Coordinates of C-alpha atoms in Angstrom, one line a residue:
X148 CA 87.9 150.8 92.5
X149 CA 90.0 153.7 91.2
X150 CA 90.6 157.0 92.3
X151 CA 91.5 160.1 90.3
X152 CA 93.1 159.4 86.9
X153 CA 96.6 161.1 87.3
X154 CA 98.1 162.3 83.7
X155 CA 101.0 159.8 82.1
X156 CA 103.8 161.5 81.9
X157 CA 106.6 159.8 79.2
X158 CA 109.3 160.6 81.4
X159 CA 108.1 158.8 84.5
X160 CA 107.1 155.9 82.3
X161 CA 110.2 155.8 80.6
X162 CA 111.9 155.7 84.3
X163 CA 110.6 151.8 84.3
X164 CA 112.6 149.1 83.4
X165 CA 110.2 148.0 80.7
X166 CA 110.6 151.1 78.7
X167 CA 113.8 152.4 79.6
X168 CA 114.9 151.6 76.2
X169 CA 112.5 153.0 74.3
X170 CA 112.4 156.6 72.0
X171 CA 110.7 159.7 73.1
X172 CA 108.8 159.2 70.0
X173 CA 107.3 155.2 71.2
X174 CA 107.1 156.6 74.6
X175 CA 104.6 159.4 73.8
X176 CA 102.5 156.7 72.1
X177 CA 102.4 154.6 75.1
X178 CA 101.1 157.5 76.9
X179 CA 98.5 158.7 73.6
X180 CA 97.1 154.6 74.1
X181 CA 97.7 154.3 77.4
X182 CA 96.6 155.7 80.7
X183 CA 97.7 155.9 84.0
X184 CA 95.3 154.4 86.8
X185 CA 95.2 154.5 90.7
X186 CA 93.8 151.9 92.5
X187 CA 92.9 152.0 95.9
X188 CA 93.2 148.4 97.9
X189 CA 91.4 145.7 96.5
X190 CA 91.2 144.0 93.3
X191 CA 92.4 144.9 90.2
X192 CA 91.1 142.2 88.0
X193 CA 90.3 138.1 88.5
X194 CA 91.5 134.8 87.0
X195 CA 89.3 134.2 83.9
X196 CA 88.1 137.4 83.0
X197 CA 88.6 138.5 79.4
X198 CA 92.5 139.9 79.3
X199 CA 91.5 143.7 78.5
X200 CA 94.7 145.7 79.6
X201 CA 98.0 144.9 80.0
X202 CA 99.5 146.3 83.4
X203 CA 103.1 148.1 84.5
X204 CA 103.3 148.6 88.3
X205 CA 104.4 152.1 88.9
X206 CA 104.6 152.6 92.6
X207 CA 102.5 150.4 95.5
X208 CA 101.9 146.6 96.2
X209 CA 100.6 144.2 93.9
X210 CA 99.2 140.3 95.1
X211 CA 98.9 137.5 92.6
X212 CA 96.4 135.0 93.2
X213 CA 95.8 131.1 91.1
X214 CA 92.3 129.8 91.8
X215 CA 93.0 126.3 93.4
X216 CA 89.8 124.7 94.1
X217 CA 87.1 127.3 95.7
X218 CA 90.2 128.9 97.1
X219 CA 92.2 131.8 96.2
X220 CA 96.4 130.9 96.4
X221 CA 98.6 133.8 96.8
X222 CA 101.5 133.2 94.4
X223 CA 103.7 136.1 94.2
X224 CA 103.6 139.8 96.1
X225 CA 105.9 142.8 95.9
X226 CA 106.7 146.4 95.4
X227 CA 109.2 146.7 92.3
X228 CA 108.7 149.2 90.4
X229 CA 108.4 148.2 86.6
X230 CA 106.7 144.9 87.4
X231 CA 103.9 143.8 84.9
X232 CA 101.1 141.5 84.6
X233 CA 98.3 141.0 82.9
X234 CA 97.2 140.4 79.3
X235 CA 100.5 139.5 78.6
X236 CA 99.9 137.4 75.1
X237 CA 97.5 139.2 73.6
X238 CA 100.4 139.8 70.5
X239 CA 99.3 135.9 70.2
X240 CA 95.8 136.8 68.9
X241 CA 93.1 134.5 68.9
X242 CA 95.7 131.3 68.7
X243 CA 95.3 131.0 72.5
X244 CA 92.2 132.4 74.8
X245 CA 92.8 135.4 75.9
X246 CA 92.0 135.4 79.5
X247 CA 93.6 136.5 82.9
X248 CA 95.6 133.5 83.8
X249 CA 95.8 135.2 87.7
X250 CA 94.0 137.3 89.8
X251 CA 95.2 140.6 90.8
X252 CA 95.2 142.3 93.9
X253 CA 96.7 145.8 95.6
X254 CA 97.0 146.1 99.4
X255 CA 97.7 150.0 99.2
X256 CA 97.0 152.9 96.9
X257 CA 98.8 151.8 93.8
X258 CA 99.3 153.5 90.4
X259 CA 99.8 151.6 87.2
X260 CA 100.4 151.9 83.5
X261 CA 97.5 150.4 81.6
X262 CA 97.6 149.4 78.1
X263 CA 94.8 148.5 76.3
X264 CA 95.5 144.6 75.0
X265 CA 95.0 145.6 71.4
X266 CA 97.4 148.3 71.6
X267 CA 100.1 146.3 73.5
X268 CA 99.7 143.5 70.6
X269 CA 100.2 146.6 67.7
X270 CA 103.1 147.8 69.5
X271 CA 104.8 144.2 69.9
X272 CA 104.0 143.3 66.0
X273 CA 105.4 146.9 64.8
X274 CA 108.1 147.3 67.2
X275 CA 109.3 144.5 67.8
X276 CA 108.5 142.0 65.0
X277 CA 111.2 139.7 65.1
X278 CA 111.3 139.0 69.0
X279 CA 107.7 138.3 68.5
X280 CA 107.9 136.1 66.4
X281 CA 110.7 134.4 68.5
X282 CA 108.3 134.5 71.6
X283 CA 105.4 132.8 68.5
X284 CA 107.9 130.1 68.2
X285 CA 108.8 129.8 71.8
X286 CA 105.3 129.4 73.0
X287 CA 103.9 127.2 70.5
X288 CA 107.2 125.3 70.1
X289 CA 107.2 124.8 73.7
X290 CA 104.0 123.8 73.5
X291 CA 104.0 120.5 70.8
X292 CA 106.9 119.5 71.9
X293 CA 105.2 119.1 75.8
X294 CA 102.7 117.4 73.6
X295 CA 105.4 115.0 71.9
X296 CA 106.8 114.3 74.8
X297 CA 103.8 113.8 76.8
X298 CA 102.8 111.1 74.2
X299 CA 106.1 109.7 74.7
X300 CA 106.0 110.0 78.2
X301 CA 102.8 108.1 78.0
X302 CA 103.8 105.5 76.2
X303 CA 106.8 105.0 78.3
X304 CA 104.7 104.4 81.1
X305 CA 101.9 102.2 79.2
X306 CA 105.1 99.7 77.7
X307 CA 106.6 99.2 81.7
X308 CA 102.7 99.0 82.4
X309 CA 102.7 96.1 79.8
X310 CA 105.7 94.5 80.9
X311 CA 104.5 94.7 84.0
X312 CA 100.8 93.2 83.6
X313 CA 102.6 90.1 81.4
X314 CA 105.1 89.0 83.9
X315 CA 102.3 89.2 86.5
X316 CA 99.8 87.2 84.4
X317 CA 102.1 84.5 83.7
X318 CA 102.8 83.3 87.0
X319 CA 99.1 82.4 87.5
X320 CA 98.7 81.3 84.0
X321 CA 101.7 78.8 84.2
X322 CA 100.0 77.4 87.2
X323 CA 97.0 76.9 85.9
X324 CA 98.1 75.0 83.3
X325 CA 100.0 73.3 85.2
X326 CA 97.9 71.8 87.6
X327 CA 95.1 71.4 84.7
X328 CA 98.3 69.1 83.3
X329 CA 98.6 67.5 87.1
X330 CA 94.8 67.3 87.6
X331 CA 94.1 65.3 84.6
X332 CA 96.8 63.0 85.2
X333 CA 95.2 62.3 89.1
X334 CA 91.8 62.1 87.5
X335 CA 93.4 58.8 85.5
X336 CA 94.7 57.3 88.1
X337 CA 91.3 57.5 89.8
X338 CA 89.5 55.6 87.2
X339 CA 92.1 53.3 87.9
X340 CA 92.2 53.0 91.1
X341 CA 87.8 52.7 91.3
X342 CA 88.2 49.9 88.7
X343 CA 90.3 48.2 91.5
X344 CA 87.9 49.0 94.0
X345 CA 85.0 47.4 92.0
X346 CA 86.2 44.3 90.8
X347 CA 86.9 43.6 94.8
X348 CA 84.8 41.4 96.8
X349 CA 83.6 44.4 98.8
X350 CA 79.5 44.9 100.1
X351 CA 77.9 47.9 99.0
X352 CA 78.1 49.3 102.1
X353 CA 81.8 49.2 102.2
X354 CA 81.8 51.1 98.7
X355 CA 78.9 53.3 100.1
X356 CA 81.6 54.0 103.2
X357 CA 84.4 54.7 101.2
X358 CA 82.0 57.1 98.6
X359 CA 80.7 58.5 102.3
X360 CA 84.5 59.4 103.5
X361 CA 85.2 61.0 100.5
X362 CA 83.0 63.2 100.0
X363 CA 83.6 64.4 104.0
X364 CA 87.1 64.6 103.3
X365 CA 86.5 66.9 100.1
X366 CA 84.5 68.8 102.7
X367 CA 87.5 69.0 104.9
X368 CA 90.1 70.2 102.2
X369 CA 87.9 73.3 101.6
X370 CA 88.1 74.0 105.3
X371 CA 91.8 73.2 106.2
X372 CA 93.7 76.1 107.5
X373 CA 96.7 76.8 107.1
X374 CA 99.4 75.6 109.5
X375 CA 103.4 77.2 110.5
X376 CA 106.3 75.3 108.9
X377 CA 107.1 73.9 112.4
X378 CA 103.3 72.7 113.1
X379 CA 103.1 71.1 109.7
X380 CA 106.6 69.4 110.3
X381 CA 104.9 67.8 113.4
X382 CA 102.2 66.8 112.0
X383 CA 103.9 64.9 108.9
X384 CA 106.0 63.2 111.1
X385 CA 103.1 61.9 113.2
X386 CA 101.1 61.1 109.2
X387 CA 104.0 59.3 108.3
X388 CA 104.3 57.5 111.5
X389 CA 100.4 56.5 111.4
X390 CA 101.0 55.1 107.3
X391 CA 104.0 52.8 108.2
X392 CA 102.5 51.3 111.1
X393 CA 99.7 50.2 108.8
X394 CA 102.2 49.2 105.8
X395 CA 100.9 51.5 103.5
X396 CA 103.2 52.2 100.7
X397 CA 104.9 55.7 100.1
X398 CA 104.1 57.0 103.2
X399 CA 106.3 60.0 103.3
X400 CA 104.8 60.8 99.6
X401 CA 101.5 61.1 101.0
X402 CA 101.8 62.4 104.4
X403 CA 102.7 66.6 103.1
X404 CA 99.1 66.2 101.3
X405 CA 97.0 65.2 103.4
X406 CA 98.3 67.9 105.6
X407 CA 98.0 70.4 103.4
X408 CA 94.7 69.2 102.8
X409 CA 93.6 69.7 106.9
X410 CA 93.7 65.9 107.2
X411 CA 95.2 64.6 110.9
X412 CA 96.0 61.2 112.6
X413 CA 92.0 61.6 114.2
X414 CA 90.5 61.4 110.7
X415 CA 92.7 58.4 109.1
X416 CA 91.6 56.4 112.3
X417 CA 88.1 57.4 111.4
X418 CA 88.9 56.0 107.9
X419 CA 90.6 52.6 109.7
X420 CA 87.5 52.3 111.7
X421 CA 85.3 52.4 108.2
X422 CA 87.1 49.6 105.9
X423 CA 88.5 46.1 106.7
X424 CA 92.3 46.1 107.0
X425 CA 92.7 44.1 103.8
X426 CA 91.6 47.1 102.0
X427 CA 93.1 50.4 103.9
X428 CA 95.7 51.0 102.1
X429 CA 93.5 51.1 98.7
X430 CA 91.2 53.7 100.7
X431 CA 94.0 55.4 101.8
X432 CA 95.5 55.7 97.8
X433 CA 91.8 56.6 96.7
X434 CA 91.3 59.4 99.3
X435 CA 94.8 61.0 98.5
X436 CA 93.4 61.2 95.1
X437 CA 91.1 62.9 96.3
X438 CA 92.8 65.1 98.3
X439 CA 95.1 65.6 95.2
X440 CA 92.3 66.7 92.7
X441 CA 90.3 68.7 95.4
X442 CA 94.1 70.9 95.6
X443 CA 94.7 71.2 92.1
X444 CA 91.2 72.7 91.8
X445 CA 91.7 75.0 94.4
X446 CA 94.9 75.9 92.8
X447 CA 92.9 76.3 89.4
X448 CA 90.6 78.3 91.1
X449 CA 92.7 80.8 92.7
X450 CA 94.9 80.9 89.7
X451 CA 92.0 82.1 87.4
X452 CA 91.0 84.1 90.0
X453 CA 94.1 86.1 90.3
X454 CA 94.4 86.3 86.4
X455 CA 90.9 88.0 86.9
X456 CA 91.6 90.3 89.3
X457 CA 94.4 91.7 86.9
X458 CA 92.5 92.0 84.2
X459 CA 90.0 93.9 86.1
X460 CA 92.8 96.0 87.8
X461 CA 93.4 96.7 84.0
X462 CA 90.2 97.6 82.9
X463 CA 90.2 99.8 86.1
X464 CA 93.6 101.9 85.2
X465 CA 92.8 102.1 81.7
X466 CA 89.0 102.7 82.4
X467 CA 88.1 101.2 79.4
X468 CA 83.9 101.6 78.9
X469 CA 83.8 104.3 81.5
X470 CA 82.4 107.3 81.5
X471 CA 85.8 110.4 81.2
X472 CA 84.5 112.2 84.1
X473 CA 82.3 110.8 87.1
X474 CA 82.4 110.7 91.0
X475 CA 85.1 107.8 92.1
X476 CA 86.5 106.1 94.9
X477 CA 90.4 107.2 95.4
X478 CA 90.8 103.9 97.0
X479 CA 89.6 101.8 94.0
X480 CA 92.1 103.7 91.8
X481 CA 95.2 103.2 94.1
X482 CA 94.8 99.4 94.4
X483 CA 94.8 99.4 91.1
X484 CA 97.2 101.1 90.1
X485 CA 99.3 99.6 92.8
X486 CA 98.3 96.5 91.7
X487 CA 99.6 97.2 87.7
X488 CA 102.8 98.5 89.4
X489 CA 103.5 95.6 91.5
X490 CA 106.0 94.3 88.9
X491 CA 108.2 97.2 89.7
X492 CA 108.7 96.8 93.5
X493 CA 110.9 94.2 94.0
X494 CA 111.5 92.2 97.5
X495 CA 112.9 95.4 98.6
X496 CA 110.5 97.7 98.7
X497 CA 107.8 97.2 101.4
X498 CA 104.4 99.2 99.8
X499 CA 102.0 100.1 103.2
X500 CA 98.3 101.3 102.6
X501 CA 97.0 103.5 105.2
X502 CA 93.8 104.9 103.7
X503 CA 90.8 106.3 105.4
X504 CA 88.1 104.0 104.1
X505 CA 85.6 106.8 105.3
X506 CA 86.4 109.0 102.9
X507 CA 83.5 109.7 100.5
X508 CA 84.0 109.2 96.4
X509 CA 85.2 112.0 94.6
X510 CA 84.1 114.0 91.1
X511 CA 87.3 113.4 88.5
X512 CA 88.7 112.5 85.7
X513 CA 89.5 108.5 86.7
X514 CA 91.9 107.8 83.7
X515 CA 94.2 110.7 84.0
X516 CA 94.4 110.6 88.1
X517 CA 95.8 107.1 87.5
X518 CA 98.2 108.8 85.1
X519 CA 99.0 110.9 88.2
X520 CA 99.5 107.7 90.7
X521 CA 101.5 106.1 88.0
X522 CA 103.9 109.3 87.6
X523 CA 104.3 109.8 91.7
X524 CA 104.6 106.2 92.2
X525 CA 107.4 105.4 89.6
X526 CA 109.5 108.2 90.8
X527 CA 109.3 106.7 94.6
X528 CA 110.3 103.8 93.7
X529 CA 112.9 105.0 91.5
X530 CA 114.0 107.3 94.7
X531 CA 114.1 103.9 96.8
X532 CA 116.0 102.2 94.4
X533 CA 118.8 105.2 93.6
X534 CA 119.9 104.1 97.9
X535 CA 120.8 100.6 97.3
X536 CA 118.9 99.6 100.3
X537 CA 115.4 98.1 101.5
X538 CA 112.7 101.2 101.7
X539 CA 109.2 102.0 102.5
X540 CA 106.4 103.3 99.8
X541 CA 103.1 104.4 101.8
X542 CA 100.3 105.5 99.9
X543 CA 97.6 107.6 102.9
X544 CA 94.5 109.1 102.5
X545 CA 93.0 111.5 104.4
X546 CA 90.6 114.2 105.0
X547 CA 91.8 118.0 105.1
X548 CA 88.9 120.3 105.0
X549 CA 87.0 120.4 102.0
X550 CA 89.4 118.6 100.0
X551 CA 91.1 114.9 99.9
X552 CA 94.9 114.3 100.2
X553 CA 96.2 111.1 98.5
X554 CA 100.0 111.2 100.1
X555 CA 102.9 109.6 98.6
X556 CA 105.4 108.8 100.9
X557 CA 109.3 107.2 100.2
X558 CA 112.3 106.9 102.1
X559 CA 114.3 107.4 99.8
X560 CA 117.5 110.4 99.5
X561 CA 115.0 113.2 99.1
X562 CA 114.9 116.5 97.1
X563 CA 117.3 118.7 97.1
X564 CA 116.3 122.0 99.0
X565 CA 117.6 123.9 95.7
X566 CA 115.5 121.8 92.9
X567 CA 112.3 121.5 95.5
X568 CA 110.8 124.4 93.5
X569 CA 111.8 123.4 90.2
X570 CA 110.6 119.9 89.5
X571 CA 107.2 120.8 88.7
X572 CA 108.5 122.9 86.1
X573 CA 108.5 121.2 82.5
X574 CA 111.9 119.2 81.7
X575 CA 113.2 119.5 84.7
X576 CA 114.2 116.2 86.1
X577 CA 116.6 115.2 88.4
X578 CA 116.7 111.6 86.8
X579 CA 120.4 110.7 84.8
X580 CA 120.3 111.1 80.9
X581 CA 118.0 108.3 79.3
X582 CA 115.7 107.6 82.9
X583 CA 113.4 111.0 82.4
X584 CA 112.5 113.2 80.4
X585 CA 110.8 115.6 83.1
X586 CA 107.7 115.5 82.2
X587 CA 106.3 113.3 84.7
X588 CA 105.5 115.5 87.2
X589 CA 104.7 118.7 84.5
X590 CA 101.7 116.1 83.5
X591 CA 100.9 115.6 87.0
X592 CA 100.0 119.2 87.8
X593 CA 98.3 119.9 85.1
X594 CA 96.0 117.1 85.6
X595 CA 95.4 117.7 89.3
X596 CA 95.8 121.3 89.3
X597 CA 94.1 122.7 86.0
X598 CA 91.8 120.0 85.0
X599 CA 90.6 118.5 88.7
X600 CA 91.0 122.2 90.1
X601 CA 93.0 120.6 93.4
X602 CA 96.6 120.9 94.7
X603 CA 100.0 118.9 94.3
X604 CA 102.8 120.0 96.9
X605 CA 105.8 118.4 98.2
X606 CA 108.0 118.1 101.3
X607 CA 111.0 116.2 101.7
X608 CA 113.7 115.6 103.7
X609 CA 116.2 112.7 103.5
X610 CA 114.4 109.4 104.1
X611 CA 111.3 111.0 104.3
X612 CA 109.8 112.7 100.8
X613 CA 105.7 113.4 100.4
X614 CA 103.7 114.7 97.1
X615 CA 100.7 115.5 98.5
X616 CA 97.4 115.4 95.8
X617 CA 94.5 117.4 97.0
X618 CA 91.5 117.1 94.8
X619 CA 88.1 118.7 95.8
X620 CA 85.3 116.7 97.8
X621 CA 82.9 118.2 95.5
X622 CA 83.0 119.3 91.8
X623 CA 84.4 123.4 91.3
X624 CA 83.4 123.3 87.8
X625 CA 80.9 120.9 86.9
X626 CA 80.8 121.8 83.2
X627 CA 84.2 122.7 82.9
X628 CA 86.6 120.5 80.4
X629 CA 89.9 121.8 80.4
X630 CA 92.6 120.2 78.7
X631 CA 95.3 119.5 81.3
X632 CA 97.5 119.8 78.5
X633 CA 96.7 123.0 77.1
X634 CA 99.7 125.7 77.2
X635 CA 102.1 126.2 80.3
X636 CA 100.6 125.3 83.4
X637 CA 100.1 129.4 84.2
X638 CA 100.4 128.7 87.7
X639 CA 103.8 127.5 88.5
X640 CA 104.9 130.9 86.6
X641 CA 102.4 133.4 88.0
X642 CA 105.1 134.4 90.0
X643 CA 107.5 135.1 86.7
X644 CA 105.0 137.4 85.4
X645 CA 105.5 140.0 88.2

């Protein structure tokens, strides 16, 4: 709302730091274009609106404002005189959409200079031609190399991803072929050792005993639990006891199997008690075959079953054959990022989840908030790493109003006090030469805070540093598909503009 429009007088414009420079002659055009307004408390103009006017504070109190979520963040607020806001690219044209990148507020009566946005882009083409063409350069310059560099950055990340996702693959794959190699060999010696057994003078019931006790010591394997070092010392040492007694060969071979396998002094007297003496120790060799091939298929099993669990841990970071945007489980996306990360850790970093499985799913943008996990996580455990000892990364989840925190927490040096309100910015990175290129966490705001509408904050003290993501329970914009990486992320500068 405005008051009484009070006449523009060149001098008193010409008083601001803005247009100190300037000749009588441009000043008396600023005031022929322009006007000067009063506004009485409230708003001026709001985040999104068509940029109309381009505004110089004269005298008052201005507020600056960035939409985060269904909430209103104040950015910036003072009472220099001279300070400007507004539509402050409209000398860009139609190269960028020209919208209020802030809302505007005044707390008192407060008198500005308003420039129409046409007018301000006429003035900075004819009066200035060379420094805007400069700015041109800047601002689009700035903007393909954050491109470039976020490509790069990208890449970076999907090659240690990579890396990564191979080393952890291998380990099961090698033991799967492995024990296939093992399992095939056993599976031999089995044919064998049943052509033995049936060329033997033994009744069918003896055979139908032996075929009995191996099938209910296959059942047994599948059950065995698994013992301390010191508990399955014991009980080798009482196997191997049992085995030499009874003169069966290789007894300290065979007596770590069968308890791996769940198998105790108990259940070979149950197998003495089934078969005539002669013939024990054959029972004995053909049940630790047994044992032997029902543990290699176990290991083949959980093998496979680990190189599956990757590959869907894969297919879940990358979110190949999803849909871009739909409502997620945070959780789902941590483990599995976590899980393509693993690689990175090391034996001395401890990684604690403490996640509120209540928590309901979430509207986003899957792909790109495991872009953000990935950024937040790497630079943890590069922060661990940088003290040369053990550390902690814990990854928490919790409710805070309306909106979901996903915490990142190291213990690693910190941030420096005098850099905590820099490393958002784009470049900035407090990595040596070659380990960043300080884009990381650039990417990372933009995702969270322009596309997903949310927050990203951090607090940090030495051995104890949180980036807090805050994404919204429920979708601000349902039909809004913002690139994250479209121009400077407007709110980390807000406060520049005034």
């Amino acid at each position: 709302m405005t008051g009484r429009v009070p006449p523009c007088d060149p001098r008193e414009i010409g008083s601001l730091f803005l247009f100190e420079k300037l000749t009588p002659e441009q000043l008396g055009r600023l005031c022929a274009e322009g006007r000067v307004e009063r506004f009485e408390p409230g708003p001026v103009y709001t985040e999104g609106d068509p940029a109309t006017c381009f505004y110089v504070m004269i005298e008052g109190t201005v507020v600056l404002y960035r939409r985060v979520g269904g909430d209103d963040v104040e950015v910036s607020r003072t009472s220099q005189r001279g300070v400007y806001s507004g539509a402050m690219q409209a000398y860009l044209g139609d190269r960028v959409p020209q919208v209020y990148n802030n809302s505007m507020r005044v707390t008192e009566p407060t008198r500005f200079f308003v420039l129409p946005a046409q007018s301000f882009a006429d003035i900075m083409q004819e009066w200035f031609p060379m420094a805007a063409h400069l700015l041109e350069g800047l601002f689009f310059g700035a903007k393909s190399t954050q491109r470039a560099i976020g490509q790069r950055e990208r890449l970076l990340a999907l090659g240690s991803l990579s890396a990564g996702l191979t080393h952890e693959l291998n380990n099961p794959a090698a033991a799967a072929v492995r024990a296939t190699a093992t399992l095939r060999e056993r599976i031999a010696k089995m044919r064998h050792k049943l052509a033995v057994i049936a060329q033997g003078a033994y009744a069918p019931e003896v055979l139908a005993g032996l075929i009995d006790i191996q099938e209910r010591t296959a059942e047994r394997v599948a059950k065995a639990t698994v013992l301390s070092p010191l508990e399955a010392a014991d009980r080798e040492d009482e196997l191997t006891d049992w085995l030499d007694d009874r003169g069966i060969p290789d007894a300290w071979r065979l007596a770590p199997t069968f308890v791996q396998a769940g198998l105790d002094v108990d259940w070979l007297e149950q197998v003495a008690a089934a078969v005539d003496e002669e013939i024990l120790p054959s029972a004995v060799g053909w049940l630790n075959y047994t044992v032997e091939t029902e543990l290699l298929m176990d290991e083949i099993g959980d093998s496979t079953t680990r190189i599956s669990h990757l590959v869907d841990a894969a297919k879940q970071y990358s979110q190949l054959d999803r849909a871009p945007h739909r409502v997620v489980d945070v959780h789902e996306l941590l483990d599995s990022t976590l899980l393509m990360l693993s690689g990175k850790f090391g034996p001395r970093i401890t990684v604690v989840k403490d996640y509120d499985r209540t928590l309901p799913p979430v509207p986003a943008y899957p792909a790109e908030l495991n872009q953000v996990w990935t950024n937040l996580i790497d630079n943890a455990v590069f922060a661990i790493g940088s003290t040369g000892e053990d550390g902690t990364l814990t990854v928490r989840t919790a409710r805070e109003g309306d909106r979901l925190l996903v915490e990142f927490r190291d213990t690693g040096p910190g941030v420096p006090a005098d850099v905590r309100g820099r490393i958002f910015d784009p470049f900035f990175t407090t990595k040596p030469v070659g380990e960043g290129t300080g884009l990381g966490l650039d990417i990372s705001w933009r995702i969270v805070v322009n596309k997903h509408h949310g927050g990203l904050q951090v607090e940090s003290e030495p051995g104890d540093t949180r980036f807090q993501v805050l994404l919204p329970l429920t979708d601000p914009d349902p039909d809004s598909d913002s690139d994250p990486d479209s121009g400077p992320a407007e709110g980390k500068s807000a406060e520049e503009t005034v």
